[in-house]
Short mmCIF file of C-alpha atoms in Angstrom, two decimals:
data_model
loop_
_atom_site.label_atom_id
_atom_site.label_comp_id
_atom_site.label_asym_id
_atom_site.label_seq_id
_atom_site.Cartn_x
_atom_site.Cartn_y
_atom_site.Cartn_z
CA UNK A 40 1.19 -1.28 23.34
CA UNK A 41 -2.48 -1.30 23.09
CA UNK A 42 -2.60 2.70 24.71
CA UNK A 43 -0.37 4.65 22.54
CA UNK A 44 -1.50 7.82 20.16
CA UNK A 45 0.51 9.46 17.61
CA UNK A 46 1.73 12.61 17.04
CA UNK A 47 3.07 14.80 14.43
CA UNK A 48 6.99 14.89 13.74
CA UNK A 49 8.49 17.96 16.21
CA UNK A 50 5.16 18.10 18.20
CA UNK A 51 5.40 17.21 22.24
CA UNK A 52 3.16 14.99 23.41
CA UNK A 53 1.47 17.43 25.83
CA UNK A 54 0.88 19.48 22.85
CA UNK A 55 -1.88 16.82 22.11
CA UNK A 56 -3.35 17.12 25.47
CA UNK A 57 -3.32 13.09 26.24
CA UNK A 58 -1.84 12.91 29.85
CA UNK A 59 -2.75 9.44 29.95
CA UNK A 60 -1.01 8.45 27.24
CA UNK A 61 2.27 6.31 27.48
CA UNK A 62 3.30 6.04 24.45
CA UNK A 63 3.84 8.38 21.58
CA UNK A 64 5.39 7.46 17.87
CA UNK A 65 7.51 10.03 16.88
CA UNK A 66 10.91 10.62 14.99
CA UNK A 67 14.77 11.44 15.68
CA UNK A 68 16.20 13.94 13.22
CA UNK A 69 18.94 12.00 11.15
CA UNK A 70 21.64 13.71 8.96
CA UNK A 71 20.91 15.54 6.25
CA UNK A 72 20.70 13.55 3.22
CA UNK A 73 19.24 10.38 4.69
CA UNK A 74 16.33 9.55 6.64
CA UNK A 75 14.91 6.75 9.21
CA UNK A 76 14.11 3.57 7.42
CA UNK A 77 11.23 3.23 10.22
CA UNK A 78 9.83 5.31 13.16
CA UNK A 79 10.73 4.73 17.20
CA UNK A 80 8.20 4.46 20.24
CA UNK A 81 8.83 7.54 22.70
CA UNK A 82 7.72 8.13 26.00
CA UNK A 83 4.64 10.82 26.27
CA UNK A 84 5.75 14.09 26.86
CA UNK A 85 9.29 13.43 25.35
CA UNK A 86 9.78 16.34 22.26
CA UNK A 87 11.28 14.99 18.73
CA UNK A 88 15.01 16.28 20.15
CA UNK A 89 15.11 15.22 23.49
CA UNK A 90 14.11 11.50 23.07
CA UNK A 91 16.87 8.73 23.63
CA UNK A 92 16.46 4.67 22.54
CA UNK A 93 17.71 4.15 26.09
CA UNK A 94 14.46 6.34 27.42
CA UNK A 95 12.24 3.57 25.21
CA UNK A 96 13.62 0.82 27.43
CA UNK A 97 11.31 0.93 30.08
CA UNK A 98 8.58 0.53 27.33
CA UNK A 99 9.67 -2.66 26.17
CA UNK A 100 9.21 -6.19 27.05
CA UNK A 101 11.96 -8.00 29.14
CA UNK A 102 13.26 -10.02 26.16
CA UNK A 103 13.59 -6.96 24.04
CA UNK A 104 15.46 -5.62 27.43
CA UNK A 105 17.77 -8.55 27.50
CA UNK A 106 19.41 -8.01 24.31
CA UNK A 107 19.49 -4.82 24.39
CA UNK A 108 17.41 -3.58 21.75
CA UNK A 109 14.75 -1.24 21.33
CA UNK A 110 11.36 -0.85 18.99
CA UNK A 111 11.17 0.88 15.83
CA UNK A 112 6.97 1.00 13.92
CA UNK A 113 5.79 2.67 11.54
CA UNK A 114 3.90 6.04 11.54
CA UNK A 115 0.28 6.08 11.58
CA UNK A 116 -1.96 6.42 8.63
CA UNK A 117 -5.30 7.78 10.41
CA UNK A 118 -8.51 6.53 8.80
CA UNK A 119 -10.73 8.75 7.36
CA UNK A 120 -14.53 8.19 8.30
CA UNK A 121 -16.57 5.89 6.05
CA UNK A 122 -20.05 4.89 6.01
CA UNK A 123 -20.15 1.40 7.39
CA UNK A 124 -23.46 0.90 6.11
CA UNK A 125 -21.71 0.96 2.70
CA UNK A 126 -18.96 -0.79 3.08
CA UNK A 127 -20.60 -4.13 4.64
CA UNK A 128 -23.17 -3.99 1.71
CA UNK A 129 -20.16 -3.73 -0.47
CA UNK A 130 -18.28 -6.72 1.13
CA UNK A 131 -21.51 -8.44 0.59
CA UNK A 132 -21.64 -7.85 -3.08
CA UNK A 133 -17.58 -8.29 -3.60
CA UNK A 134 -17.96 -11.67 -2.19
CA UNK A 135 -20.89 -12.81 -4.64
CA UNK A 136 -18.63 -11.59 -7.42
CA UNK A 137 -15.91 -13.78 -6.08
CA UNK A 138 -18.71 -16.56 -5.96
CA UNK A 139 -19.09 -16.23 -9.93
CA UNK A 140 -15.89 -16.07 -10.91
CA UNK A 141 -14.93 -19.17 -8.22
CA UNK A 142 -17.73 -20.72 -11.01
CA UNK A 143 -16.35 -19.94 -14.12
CA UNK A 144 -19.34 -17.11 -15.07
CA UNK A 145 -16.81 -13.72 -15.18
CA UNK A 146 -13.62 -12.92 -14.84
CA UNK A 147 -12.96 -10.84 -11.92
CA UNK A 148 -10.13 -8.64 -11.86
CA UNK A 149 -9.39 -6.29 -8.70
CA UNK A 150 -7.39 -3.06 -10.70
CA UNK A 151 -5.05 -0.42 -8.64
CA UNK A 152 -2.88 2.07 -9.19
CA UNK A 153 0.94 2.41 -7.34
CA UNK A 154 4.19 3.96 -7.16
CA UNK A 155 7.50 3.04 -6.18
CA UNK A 156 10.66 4.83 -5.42
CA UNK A 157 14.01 5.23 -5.16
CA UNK A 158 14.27 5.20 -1.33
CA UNK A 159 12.61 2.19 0.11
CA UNK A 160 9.22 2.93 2.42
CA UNK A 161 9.41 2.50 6.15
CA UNK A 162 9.52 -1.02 7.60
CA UNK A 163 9.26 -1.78 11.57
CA UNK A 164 12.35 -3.62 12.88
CA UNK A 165 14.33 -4.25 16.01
CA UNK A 166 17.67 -2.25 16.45
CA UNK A 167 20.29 -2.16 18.80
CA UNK A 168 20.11 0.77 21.72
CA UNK A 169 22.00 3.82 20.56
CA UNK A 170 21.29 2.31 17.18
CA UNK A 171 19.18 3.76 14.36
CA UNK A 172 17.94 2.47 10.85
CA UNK A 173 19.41 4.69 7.99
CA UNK A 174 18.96 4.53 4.56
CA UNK A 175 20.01 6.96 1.60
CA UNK A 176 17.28 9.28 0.30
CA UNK A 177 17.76 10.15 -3.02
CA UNK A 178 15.15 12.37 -4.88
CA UNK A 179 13.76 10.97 -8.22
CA UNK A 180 11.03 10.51 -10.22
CA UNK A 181 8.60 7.60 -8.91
CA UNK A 182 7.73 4.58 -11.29
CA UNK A 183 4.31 4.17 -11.46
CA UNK A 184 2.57 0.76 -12.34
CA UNK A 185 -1.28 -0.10 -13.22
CA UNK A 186 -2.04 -3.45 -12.67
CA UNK A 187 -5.03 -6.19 -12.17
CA UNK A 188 -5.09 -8.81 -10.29
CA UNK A 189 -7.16 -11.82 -12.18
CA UNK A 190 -9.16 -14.48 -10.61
CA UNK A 191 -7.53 -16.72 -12.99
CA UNK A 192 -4.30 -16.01 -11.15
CA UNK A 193 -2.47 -13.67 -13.49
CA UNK A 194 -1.38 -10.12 -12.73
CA UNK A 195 -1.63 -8.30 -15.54
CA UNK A 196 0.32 -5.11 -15.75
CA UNK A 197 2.14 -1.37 -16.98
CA UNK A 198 5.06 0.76 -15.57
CA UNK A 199 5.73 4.14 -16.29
CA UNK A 200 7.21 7.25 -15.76
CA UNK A 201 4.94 9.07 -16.57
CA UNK A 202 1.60 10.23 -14.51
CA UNK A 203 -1.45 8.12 -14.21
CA UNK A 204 -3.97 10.19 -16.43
CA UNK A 205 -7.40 9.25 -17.48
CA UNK A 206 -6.12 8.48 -20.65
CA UNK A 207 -3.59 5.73 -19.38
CA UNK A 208 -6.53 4.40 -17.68
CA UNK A 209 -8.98 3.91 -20.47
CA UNK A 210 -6.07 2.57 -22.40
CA UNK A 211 -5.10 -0.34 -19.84
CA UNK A 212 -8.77 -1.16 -19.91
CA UNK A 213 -9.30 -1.63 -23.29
CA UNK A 214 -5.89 -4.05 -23.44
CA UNK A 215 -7.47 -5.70 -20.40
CA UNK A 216 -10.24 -6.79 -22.21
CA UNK A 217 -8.76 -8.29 -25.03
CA UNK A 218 -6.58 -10.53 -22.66
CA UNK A 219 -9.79 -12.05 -21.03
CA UNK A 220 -12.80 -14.44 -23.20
CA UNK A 221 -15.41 -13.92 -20.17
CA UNK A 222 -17.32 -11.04 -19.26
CA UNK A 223 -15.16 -8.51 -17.24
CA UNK A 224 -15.53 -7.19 -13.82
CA UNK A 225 -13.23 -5.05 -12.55
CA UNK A 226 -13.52 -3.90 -9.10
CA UNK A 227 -11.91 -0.71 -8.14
CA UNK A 228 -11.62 3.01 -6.38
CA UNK A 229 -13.03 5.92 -6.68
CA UNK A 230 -10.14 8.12 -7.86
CA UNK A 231 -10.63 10.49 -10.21
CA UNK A 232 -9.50 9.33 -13.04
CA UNK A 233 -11.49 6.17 -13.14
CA UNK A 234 -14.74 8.83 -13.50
CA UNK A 235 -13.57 11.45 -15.11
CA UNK A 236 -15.53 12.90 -17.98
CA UNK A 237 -13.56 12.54 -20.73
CA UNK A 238 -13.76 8.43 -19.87
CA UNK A 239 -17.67 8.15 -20.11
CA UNK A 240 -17.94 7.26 -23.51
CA UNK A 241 -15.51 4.75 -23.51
CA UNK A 242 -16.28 3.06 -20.52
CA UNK A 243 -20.36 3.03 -22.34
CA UNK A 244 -18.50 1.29 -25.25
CA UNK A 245 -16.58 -1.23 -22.72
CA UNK A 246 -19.84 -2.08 -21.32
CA UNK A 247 -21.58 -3.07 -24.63
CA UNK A 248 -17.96 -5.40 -25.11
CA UNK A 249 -18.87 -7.35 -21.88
CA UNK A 250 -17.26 -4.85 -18.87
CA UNK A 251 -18.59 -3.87 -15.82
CA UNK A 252 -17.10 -1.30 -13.62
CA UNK A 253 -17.67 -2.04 -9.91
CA UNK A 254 -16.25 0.92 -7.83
CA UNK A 255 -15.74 0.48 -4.02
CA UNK A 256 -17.21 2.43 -1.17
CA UNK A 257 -14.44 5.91 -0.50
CA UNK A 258 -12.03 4.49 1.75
CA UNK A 259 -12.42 1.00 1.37
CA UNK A 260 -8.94 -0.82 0.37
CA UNK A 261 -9.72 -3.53 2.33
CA UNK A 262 -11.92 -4.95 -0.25
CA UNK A 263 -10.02 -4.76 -2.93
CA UNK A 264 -7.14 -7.54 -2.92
CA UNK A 265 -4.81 -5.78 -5.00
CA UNK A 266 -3.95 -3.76 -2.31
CA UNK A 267 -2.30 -7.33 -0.35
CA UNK A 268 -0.29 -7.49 -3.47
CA UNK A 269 1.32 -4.22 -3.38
CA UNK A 270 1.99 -5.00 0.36
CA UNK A 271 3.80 -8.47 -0.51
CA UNK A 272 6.04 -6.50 -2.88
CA UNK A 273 7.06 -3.14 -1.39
CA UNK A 274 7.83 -5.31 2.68
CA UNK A 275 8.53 -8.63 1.41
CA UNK A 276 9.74 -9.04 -2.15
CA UNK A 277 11.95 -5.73 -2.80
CA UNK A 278 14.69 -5.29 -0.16
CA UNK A 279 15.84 -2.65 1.75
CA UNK A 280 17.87 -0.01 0.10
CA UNK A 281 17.88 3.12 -2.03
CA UNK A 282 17.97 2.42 -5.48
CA UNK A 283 18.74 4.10 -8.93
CA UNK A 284 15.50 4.10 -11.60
CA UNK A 285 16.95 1.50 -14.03
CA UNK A 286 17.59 -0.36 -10.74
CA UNK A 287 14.13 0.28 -9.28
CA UNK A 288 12.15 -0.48 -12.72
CA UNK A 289 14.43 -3.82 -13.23
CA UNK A 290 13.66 -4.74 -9.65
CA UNK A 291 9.69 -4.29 -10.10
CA UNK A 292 9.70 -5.40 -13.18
CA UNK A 293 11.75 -8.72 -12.26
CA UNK A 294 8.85 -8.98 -9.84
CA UNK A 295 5.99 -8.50 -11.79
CA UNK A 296 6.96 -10.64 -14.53
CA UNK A 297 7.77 -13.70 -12.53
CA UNK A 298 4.64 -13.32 -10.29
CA UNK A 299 3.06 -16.82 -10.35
CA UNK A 300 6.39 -18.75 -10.33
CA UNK A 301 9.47 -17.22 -8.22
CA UNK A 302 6.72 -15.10 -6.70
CA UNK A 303 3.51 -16.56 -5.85
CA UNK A 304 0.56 -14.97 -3.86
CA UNK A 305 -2.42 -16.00 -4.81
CA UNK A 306 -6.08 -14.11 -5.72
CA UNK A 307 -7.76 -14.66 -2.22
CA UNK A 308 -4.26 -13.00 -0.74
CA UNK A 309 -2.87 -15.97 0.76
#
C-alpha cells in the first residue's frame, strides 16, 4: 500500500485532486454514541457515505481475500517540517549523552508529558467484511501523567487530573532530583511550559544542584525514548475498551508501578 494519501473525514478523494491515487484512508459514520476503534482503507474517489468493506476487497491481498476480511489503519498524523540539519546534530549529541550515562558519569533521564482516556485510541486490526470495530465513547476528563524514563531503568512518575502547568513541571523536577546521586540530564521538548518565564529562576537554581536541561529540536519525538514507552502502554499493555476514571487511573497506575517487573521495556526501547 506504498501509493495511498489521506484525506479528511467527509472529504472525496477527487476533492484532493490525486487521480492517481488508489487508496484513500477515510471513515464510516457509526452510531451516535460510539465511534470506530480504528480507520478503513477506501478506494479513491469513494465519499465517507458511499464506501462499503466489500468495495476494499479488491485492495487487499489474496489471503486477506480468503477469509474474508478486510483492513482497518490508523489515520495519518502529517509531519510538520523540521530542520534536518538540527535534528541529526541533535541525534549526535543524544547519543554521546547516552555514552556517559552507559559509563556511570550522569544520569540521563528522557521526561514527557501524556494523557489517557476513557475511550481507548485507535488501533489497526483485521475485521470481518460487513464488520466494523466499535467501541463506547464516553466523554470525561483525561488523566494526565509526567514521567521520566531513567537510564538506570526506573520510570519515575505523577498522574493527575488536573492540567500540566508550569508549576507541576518545576515541581516534578525538583522531586526528580532528589531521587538521583549523579548529575542530571534530562532530555526533553520544547513545550511551553518547560520555558516558560515564571520557570527561569528555578531551573538557574536546578542547574547550580547538578541539572542540565537538554531540549530537543521542534518536532523531534524520535529522539526522545519516552515516547516508545507511551507507545508500549496505550497499544500493548492497556486493552481495548472504554473505561470509567477510577478504572482508567487503576489501570495506568497498575502499569506504571509494576514497570520493571510484570512490565518490562527497557531504556534503549527494546
Amino acid at each position: 500500500l506504498a501509493a495511498k494519501r489521506f484525506c479528511l473525514a467527509g472529504r472525496q478523494a477527487a476533492q484532493w485532486g490525486a487521480s492517481k491515487t488508489q487508496l484513500w484512508a477515510c471513515a464510516a459514520p457509526v452510531a451516535v454514541g460510539q465511534r470506530r476503534a480504528t480507520h478503513r482503507l477506501c478506494p479513491a474517489g469513494t465519499s465517507l457515505g458511499q464506501w462499503r468493506p466489500q468495495r476494499a476487497r479488491q485492495h487487499l491481498g489474496g489471503q486477506a481475500q480468503s477469509i474474508g476480511a478486510s483492513v482497518e489503519t490508523h489515520t495519518l498524523f502529517f509531519k510538520k517540517s523540521r530542520n534536518e540539519d538540527a535534528f541529526r546534530q541533535a541525534a549526535i549529541e543524544v547519543q554521546a549523552l547516552n555514552d556517559q550515562a552507559a559509563n556511570g558519569d550522569i544520569e540521563l533521564a528522557y521526561l514527557d508529558e501524556a494523557g489517557f482516556s476513557a475511550v481507548h485510541p485507535n488501533r489497526s486490526a483485521w475485521t470481518q467484511r460487513g464488520q466494523c470495530h466499535l467501541i463506547e465513547a464516553k466523554r470525561g476528563k483525561r488523566l494526565n501523567v509526567l514521567a521520566a524514563l531513567l537510564s538506570s531503568g526506573q520510570v519515575l512518575s505523577a498522574k493527575y487530573w488536573e492540567n500540566t502547568t508550569a508549576e507541576v513541571f518545576i515541581g516534578f523536577l525538583g522531586w526528580l532530583r532528589q531521587q538521583v546521586d549523579k548529575p542530571l540530564t534530562v532530555i526533553l521538548d520544547n513545550a511551553s511550559i518547560h520555558k516558560a518565564k515564571s520557570t527561569r529562576v528555578f531551573t538557574q537554581w536546578l542547574a547550580k544542584q547538578g541539572v542540565t536541561l537538554y531540549f530537543l529540536p521542534p518536532y523531534s519525538p524520535e529522539l526522545n525514548r519516552i515516547e516508545r514507552l507511551w507507545h508500549k502502554i496505550k497499544y500493548t499493555w492497556m486493552a481495548v475498551k472504554c473505561r470509567t476514571a477510577k478504572e482508567l487511573e487503576a489501570d495506568v497506575g497498575h502499569i506504571l508501578e509494576n514497570f520493571g517487573t510484570t512490565y518490562k521495556f527497557d531504556f534503549y526501547g527494546r
